[in-house]
Coordinates of C-alpha atoms in Angstrom, one line a residue:
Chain A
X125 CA 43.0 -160.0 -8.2
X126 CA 39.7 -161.6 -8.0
X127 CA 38.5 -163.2 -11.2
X128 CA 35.1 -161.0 -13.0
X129 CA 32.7 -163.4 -14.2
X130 CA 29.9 -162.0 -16.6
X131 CA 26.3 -162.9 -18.1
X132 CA 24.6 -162.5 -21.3
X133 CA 22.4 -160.1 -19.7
X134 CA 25.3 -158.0 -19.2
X135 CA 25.9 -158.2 -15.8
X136 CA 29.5 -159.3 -13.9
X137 CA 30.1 -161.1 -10.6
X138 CA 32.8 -161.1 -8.3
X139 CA 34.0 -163.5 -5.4
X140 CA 35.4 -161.1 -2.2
X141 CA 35.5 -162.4 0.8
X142 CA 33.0 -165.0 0.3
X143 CA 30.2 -163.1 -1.3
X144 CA 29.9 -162.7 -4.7
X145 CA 29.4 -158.6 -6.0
X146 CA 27.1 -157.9 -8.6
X147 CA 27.1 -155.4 -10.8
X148 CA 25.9 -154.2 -14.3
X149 CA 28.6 -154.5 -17.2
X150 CA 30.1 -150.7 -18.7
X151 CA 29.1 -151.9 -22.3
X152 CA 25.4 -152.2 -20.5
X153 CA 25.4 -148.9 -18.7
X154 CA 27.1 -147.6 -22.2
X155 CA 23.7 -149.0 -24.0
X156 CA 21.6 -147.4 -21.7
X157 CA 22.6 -144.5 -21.5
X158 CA 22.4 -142.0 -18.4
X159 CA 20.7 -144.2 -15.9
X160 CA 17.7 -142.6 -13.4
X161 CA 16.5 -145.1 -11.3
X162 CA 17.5 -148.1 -10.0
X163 CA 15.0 -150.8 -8.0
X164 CA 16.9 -153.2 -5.7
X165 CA 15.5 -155.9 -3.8
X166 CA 15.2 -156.7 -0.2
X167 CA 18.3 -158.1 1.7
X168 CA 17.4 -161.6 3.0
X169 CA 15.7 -162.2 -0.5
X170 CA 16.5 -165.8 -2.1
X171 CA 17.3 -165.2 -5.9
X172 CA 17.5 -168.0 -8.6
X173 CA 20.3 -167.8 -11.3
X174 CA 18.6 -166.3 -14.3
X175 CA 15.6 -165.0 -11.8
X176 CA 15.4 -160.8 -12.2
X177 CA 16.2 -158.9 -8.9
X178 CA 15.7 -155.5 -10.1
X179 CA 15.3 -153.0 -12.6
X180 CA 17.9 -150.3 -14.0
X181 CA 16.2 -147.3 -15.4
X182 CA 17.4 -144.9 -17.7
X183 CA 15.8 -142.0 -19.1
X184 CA 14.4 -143.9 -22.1
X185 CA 13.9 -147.5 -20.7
X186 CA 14.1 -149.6 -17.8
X187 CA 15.8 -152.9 -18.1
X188 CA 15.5 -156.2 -15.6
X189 CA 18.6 -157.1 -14.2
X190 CA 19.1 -161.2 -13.9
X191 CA 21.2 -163.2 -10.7
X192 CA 24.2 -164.5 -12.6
X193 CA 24.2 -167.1 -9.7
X194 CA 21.6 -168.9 -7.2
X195 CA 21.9 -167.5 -3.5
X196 CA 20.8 -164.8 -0.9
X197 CA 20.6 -160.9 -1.7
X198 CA 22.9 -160.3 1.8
X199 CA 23.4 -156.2 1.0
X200 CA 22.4 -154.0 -1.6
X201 CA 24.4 -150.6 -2.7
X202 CA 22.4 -148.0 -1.0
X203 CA 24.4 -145.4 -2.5
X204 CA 22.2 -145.7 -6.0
X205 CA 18.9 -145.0 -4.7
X206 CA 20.1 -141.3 -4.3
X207 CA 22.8 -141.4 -6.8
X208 CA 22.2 -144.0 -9.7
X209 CA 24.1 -141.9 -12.3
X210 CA 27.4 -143.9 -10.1
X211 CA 26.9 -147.0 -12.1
X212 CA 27.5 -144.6 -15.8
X213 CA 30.8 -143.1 -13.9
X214 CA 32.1 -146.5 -12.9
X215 CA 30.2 -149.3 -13.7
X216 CA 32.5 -151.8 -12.2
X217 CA 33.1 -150.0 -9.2
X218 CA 29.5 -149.5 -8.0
X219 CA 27.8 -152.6 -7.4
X220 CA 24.7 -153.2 -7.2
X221 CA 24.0 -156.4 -4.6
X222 CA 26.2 -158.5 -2.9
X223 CA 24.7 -162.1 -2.5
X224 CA 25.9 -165.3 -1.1
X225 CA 27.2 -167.8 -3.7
X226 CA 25.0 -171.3 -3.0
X227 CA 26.9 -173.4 -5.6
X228 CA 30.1 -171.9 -7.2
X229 CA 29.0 -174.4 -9.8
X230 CA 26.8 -171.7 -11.5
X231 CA 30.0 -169.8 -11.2
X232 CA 30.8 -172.1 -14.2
X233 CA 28.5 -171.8 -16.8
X234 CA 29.4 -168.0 -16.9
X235 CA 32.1 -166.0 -19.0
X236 CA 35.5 -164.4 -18.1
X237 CA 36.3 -161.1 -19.6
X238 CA 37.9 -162.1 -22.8
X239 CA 34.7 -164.3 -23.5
X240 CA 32.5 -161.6 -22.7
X241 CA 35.0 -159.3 -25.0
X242 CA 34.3 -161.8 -27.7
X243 CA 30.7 -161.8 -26.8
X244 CA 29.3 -158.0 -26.9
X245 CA 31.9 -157.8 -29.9
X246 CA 29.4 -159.8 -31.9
X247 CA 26.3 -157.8 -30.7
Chain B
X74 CA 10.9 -151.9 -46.8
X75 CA 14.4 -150.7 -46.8
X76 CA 15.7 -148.5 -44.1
X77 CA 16.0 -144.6 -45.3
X78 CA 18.9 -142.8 -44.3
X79 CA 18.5 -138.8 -44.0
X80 CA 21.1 -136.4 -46.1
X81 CA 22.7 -136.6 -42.5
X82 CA 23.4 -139.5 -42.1
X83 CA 27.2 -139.2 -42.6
X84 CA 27.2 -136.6 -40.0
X85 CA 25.5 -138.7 -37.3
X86 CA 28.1 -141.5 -38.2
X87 CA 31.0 -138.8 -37.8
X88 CA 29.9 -137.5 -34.6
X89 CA 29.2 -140.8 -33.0
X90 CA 25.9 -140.7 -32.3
X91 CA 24.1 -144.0 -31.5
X92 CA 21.6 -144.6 -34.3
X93 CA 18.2 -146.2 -34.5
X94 CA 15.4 -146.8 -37.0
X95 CA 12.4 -144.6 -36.2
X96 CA 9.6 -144.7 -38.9
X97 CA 11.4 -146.3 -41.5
X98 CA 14.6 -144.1 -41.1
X99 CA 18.2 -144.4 -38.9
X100 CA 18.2 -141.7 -37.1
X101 CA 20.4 -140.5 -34.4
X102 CA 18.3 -141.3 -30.6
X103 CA 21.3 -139.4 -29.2
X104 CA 25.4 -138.5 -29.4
X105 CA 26.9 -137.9 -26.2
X106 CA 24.2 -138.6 -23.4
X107 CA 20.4 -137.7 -23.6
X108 CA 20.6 -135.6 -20.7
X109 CA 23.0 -133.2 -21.7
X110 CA 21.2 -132.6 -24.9
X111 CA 18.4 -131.9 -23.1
X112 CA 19.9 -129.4 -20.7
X113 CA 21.8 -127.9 -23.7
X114 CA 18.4 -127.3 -25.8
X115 CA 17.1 -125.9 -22.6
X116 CA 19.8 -123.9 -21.6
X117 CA 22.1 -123.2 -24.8
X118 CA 21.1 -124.6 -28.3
X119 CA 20.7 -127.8 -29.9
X120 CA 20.5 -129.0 -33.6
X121 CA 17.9 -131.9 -34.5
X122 CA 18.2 -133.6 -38.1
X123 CA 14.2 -134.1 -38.4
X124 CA 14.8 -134.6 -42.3
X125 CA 13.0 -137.4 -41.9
X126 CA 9.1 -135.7 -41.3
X127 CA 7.3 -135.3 -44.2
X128 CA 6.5 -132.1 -46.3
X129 CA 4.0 -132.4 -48.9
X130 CA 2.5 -129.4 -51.2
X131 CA -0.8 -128.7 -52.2
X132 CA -1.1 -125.9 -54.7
X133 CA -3.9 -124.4 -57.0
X134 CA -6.9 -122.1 -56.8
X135 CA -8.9 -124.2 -54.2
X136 CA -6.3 -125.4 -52.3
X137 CA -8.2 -123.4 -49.8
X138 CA -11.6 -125.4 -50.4
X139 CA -9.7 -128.4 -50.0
X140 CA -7.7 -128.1 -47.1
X141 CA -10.4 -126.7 -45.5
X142 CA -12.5 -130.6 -45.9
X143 CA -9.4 -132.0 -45.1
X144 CA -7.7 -130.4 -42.0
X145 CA -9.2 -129.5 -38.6
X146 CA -8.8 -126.0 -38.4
X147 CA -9.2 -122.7 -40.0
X148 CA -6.6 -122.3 -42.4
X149 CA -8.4 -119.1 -43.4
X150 CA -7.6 -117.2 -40.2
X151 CA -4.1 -116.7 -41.2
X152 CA -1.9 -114.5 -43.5
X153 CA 0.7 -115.4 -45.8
X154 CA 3.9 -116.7 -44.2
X155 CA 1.9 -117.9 -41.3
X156 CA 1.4 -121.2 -39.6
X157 CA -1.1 -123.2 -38.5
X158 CA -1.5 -126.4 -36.0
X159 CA -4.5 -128.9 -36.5
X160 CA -5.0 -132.1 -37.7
X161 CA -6.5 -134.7 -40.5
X162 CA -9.3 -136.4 -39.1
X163 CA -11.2 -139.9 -39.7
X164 CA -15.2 -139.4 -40.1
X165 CA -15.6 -141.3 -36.8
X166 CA -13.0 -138.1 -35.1
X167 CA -10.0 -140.5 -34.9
X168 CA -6.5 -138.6 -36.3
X169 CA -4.9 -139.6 -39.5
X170 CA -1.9 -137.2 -38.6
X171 CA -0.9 -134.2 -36.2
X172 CA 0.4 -131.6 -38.6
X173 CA 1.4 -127.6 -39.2
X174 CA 0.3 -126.1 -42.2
X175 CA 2.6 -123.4 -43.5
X176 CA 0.5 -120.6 -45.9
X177 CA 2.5 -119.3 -48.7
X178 CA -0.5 -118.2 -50.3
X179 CA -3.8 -118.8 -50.9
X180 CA -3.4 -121.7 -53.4
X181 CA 0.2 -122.7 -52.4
X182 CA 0.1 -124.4 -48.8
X183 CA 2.9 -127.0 -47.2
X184 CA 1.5 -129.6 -45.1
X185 CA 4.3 -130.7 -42.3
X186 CA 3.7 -134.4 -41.5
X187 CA 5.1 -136.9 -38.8
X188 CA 7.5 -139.4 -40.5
X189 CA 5.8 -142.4 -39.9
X190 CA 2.3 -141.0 -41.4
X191 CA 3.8 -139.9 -44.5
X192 CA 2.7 -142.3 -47.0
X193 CA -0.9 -142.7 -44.5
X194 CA -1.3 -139.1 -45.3
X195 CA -0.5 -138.5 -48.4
X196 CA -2.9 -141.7 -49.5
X197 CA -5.8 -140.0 -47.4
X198 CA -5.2 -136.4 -49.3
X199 CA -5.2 -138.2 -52.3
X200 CA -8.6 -139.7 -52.0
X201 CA -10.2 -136.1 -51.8
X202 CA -7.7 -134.8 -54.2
X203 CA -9.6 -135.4 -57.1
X204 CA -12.3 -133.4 -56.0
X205 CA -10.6 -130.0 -56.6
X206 CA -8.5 -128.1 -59.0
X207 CA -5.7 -128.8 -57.0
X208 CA -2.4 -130.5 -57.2
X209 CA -0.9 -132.5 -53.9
X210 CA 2.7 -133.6 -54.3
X211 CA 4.7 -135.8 -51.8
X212 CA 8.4 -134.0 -51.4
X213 CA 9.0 -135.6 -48.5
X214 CA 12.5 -137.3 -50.3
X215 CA 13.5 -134.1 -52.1
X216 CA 13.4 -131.7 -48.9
X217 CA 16.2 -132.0 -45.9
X218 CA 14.9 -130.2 -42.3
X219 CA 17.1 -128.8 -39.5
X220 CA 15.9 -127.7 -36.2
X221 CA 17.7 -125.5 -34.2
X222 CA 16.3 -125.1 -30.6
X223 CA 17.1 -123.0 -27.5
X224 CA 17.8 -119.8 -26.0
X225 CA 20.8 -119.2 -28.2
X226 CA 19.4 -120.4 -31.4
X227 CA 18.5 -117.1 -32.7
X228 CA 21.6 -115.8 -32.3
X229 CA 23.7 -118.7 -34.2
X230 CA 21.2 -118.2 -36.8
X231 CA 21.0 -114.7 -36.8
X232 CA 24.8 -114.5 -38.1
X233 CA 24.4 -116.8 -41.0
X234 CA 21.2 -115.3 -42.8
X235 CA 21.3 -111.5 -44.2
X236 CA 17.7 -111.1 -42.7
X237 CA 16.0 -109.6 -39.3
X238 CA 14.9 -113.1 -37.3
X239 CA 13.2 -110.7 -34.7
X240 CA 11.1 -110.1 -38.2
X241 CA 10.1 -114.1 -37.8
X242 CA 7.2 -114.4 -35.0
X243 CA 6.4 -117.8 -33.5
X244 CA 4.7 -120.2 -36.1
X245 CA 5.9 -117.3 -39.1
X246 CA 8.3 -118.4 -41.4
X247 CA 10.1 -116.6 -44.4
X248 CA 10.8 -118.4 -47.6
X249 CA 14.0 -118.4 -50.4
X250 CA 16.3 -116.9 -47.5
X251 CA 20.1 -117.0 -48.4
X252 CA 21.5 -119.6 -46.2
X253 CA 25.1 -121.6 -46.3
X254 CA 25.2 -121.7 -49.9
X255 CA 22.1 -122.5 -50.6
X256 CA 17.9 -121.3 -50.2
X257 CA 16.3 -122.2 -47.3
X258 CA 12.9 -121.6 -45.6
X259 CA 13.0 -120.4 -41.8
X260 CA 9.7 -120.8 -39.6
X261 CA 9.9 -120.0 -35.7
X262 CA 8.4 -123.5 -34.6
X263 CA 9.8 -126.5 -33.1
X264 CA 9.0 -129.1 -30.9
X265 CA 10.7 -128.2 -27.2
X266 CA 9.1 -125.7 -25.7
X267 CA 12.3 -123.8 -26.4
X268 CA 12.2 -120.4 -28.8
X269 CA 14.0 -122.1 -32.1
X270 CA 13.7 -122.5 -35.9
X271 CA 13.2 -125.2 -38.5
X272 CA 15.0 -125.2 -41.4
X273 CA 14.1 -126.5 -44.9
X274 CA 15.9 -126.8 -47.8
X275 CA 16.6 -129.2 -50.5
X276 CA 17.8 -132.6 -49.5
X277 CA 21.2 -132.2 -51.1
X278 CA 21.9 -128.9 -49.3
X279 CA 21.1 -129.9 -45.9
X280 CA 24.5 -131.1 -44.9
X281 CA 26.0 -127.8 -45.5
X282 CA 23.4 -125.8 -43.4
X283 CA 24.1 -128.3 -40.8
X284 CA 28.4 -127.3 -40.9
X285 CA 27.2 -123.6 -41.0
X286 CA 25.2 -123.6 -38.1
X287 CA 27.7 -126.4 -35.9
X288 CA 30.4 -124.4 -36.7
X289 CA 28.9 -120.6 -36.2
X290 CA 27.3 -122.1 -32.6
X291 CA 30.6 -123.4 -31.5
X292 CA 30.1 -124.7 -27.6
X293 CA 26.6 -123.3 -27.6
X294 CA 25.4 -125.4 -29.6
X295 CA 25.7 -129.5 -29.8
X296 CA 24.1 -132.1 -32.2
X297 CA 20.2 -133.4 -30.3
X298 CA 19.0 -136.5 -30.9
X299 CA 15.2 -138.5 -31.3
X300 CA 15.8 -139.4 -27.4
X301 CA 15.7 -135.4 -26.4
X302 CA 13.7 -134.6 -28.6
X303 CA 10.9 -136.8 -27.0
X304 CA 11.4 -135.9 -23.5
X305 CA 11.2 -132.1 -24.6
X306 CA 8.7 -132.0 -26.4
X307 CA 7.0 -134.2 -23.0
X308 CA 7.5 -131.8 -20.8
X309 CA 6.4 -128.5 -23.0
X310 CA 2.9 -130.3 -22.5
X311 CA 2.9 -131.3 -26.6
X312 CA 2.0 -134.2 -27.6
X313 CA 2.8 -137.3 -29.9
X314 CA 1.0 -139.0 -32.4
X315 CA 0.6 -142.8 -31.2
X316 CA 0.4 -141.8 -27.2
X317 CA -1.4 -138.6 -26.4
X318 CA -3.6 -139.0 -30.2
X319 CA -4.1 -141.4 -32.5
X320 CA -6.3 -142.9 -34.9
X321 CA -8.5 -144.1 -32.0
X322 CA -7.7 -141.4 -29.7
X323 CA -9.6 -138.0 -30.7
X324 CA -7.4 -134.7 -29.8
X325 CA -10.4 -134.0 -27.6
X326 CA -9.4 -136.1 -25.4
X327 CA -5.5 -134.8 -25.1
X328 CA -7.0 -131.2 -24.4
X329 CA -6.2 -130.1 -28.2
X330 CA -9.8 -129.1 -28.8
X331 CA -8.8 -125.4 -29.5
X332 CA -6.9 -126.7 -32.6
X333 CA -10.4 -128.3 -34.0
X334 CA -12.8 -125.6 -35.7
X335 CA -15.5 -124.3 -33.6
X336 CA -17.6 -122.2 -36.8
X337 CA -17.0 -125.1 -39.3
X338 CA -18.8 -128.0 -39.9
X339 CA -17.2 -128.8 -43.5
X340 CA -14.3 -130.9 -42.5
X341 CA -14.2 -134.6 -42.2
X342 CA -15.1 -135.4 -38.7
X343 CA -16.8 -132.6 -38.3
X344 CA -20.3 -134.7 -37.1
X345 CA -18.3 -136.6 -34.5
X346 CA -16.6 -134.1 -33.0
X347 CA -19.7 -132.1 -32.9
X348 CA -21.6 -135.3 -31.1
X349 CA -18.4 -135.4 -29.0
X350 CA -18.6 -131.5 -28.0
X351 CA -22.1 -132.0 -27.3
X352 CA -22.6 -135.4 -25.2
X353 CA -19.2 -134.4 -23.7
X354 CA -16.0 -136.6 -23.6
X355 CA -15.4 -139.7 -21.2
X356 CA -11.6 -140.1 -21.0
X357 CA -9.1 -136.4 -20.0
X358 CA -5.5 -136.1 -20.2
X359 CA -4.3 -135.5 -16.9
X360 CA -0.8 -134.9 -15.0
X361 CA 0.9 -136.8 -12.7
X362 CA 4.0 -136.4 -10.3
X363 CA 5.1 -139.7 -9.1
X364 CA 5.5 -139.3 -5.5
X365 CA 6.7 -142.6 -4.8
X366 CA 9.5 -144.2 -6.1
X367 CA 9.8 -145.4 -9.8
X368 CA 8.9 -144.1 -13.4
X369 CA 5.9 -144.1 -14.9
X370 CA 6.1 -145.1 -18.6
X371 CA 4.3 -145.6 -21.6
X372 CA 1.9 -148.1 -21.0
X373 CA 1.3 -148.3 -17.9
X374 CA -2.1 -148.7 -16.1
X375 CA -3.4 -146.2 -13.8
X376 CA -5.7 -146.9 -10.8
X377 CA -8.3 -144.8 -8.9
X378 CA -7.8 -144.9 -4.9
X379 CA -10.6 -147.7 -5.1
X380 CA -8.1 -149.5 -6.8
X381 CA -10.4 -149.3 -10.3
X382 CA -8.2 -149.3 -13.2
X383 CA -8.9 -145.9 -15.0
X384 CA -6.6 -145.4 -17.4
X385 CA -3.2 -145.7 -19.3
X386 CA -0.2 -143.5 -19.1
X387 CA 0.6 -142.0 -22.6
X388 CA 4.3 -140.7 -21.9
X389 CA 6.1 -140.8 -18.7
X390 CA 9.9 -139.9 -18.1
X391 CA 12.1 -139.1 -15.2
X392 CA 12.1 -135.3 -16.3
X393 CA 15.6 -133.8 -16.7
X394 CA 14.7 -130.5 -16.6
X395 CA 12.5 -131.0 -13.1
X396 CA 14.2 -134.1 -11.8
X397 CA 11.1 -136.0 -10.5
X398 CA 9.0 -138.5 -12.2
X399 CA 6.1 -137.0 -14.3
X400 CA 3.8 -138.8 -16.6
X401 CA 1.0 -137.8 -19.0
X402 CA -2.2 -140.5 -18.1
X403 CA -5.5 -140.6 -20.2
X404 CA -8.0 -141.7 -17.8
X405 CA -11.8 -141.9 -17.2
X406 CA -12.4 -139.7 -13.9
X407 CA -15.4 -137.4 -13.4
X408 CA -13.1 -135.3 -10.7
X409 CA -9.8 -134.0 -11.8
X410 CA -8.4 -131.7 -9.1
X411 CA -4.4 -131.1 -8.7
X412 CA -3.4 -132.8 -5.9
X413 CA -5.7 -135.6 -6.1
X414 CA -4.3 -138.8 -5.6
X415 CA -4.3 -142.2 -8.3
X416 CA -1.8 -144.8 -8.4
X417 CA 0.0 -146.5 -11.2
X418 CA 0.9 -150.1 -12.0
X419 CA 4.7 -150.2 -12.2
X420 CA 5.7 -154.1 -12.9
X421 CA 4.1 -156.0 -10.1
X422 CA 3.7 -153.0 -7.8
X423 CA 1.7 -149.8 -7.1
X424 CA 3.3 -146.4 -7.0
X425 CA 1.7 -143.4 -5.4
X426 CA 0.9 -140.2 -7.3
X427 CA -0.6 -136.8 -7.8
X428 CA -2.3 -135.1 -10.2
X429 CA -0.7 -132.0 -11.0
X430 CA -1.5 -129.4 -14.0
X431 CA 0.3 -130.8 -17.1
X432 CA 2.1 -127.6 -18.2
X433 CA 5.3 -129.2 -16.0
X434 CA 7.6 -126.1 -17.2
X435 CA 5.3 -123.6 -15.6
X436 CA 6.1 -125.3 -12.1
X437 CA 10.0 -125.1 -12.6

């Protein structure tokens, strides 16, 4: 199995055939709640780690979502524009964007699970 | 200030809702998922906690006299056991408070107050208490409210009380009704745009009108939360203190001038309301349907199709009842027709939309 990497903003990353899948984290899609919209960018678009790429709405808020990692947006789940209420059935299934890794470096200075555990167990 | 916690609290805790602070009090923003408390006022029933609005009395022989300098409207229309909508008003036409004034008699009236105006109001009655042989208490702490809301909500009810609800007409309420154990007082009002009641009784006995009416609704009725009760009260067109009024925002510009007296002049903000009514009013409430993609919320600035900004949105939601975008925007535009197009600022973009007529449940 591939290893899950994770952000303080709550989202997780995974390395599959040399792209890295992003997705939002279930405690975060638990927080917000039933989710109505979600704003993706373009493919081809250069992201920064931290930089936001998008937003996740639900029906109270909409929240930015951060690159856990520096490199190119190379697909984006088109299945959420019609059916965002995916990422509340399964939110590590239903990724958001997959993007290329530039430096796994910044693969690094994120958490595994059990850290992340630790970490939303504090919040 | 210390965080209040509603007779309910335990209940919340118990059925795990996700809990919040909302003027001063934890209150539960919702249990299971905001959209299916929605759909289940709208469809079935829901119960609200809303123990945390405020309730305070005015009794004496010119209780009369002094609501009337106080509140907007003409208290003196209605009966006994009726209820009234209008609002406290600033000389200069701003809105201390939205409120509903529930007659018991001619010198025993309940003011029904949001939560976070509470001690605001009271500390404005006070001012023009003294004035009149009248006494205003604050039982805000002493008095725990329910409101059940829905198709079905009469008929949970209906099997707990030994009284005729049919007998109850909208904004009518009945006092000392046998209810769970204890005395409550039922009005037909809510805050959904659904047929419903709200509940009162005292603090301590809230909890077991609550377990009456959970366990006589069974799976027609499910616990609502602040997060539903926002979104339906959005889309019956009603508005919030703090985005469609406020104290710089006159009702006359939210479309709420019925609620203001028209034969008065006695009532504090009578002269700018008058100069308002007479020079006419700048800024309109107005609908919208997004008809690109996004959300309009709170906030937000609106644009003209010159690209001038003209306004603010006051609420915006992906409805769940439509399931499109819809937003309340108060804007300064001499031509208001449905189907005319604005735009709105949505983070660093524009999004296309429509005006459309704000009663968003008569389009269903």
């Amino acid at each position: 199995m591939n290893k899950v990497y994770y952000t303080k903003e709550h989202e997780w990353i995974k390395l599959q055939d040399g792209k890295g899948y992003v997705g939002l984290t279930d405690f975060a899609q638990d927080q917000l709640g039933d989710i109505v919209y979600v704003e993706l960018p373009e493919v081809g678009t250069e992201l920064e780690v931290g930089e936001a790429f998008g937003v996740v709405e639900s029906v109270k808020s909409a929240s930015d979502i951060f690159a856990p990692v520096s490199g190119e947006v190379v697909a984006v789940n088109e299945e959420l524009e019609d059916s965002p209420e995916l990422i509340n059935d399964d939110a590590m299934e239903n990724w958001l964007i997959q993007m290329s890794v530039e430096d796994e470096d910044d693969l690094e200075n994120l958490m595994d699970e059990e850290e992340y555990n630790d970490f939303i167990g504090e919040e | 200030m210390s965080i209040k916690r509603t007779p309910l609290y335990d209940r919340h805790i118990q059925a795990g809702a996700r809990m919040t602070e909302y003027a001063g009090w934890q209150m539960p923003i919702m249990y299971t998922s905001l959209t299916d408390e929605h759909h289940a006022v709208r469809n079935k029933a829901g119960l609200f906690d809303v123990s945390h609005m405020g309730e305070i009395f005015i009794q004496g022989p010119q209780a009369e006299e002094y609501i009337n300098r106080i509140f907007s409207n003409d208290v003196a229309d209605i009966q006994d056991g009726a209820i009234i909508y209008g609002f406290l008003l600033y000389p200069d036409g701003g809105v201390v408070d939205d409120l509903l004034v529930y007659k018991v008699s001619d010198d025993y009236f309940i003011f029904v107050v949001n939560a976070a105006n509470t001690d605001k109001d009271y500390e404005w009655m006070m001012k023009y208490a003294g004035e009149y042989d009248v006494i205003v208490d604050n039982n805000s702490d002493a008095i725990g409210q329910v409101a059940i809301q829905g198709p079905m909500a009469e008929k949970i009810l209906q099997a707990l009380v030994p009284i005729d609800l049919t007998g109850i007409k909208p904004f009518h309420f009945v006092d000392d009704i046998p209810l769970a154990n204890t005395r409550a007082l039922i009005s037909r009002t809510g805050y959904t745009g659904e047929d419903g009641f709200e509940i009162y009784t005292p603090a301590e006995d809230i909890q077991k009108v609550w377990d009456a009416l959970i366990e006589e609704g069974g799976e027609n009725l499910q616990p609502a939360g602040l997060g539903c009760r926002d979104t339906l009260r959005f889309e019956a067109s009603m508005p919030l203190y703090g985005n469609e009024i406020g104290e710089e925002v006159s009702p006359l510009k939210a479309g709420l001038g019925y609620f203001i007296s028209k034969t008065r002049d006695n009532y504090i903000g009578a002269q700018a309301v008058k100069e308002m009514r007479n020079q006419g009013i700048e800024q309109h409430l107005i609908g919208l349907e997004i008809i690109g993609k996004g959300i309009a919320r709170t906030g937000y600035p609106v644009y003209d199709e010159d690209e001038n900004e003209i306004g603010v949105i006051t609420t915006g939601y992906m409805s769940p009842t439509l399931g499109k975008a819809i937003a309340n925007a108060r804007v300064s535009l001499s031509e208001r027709s449905p189907g005319q197009k604005v735009s709105i600022g949505v983070r660093n973009k524009r999004i296309p939309a429509m005006i459309v007529d704000r009663n968003y449940l008569k389009n269903k």
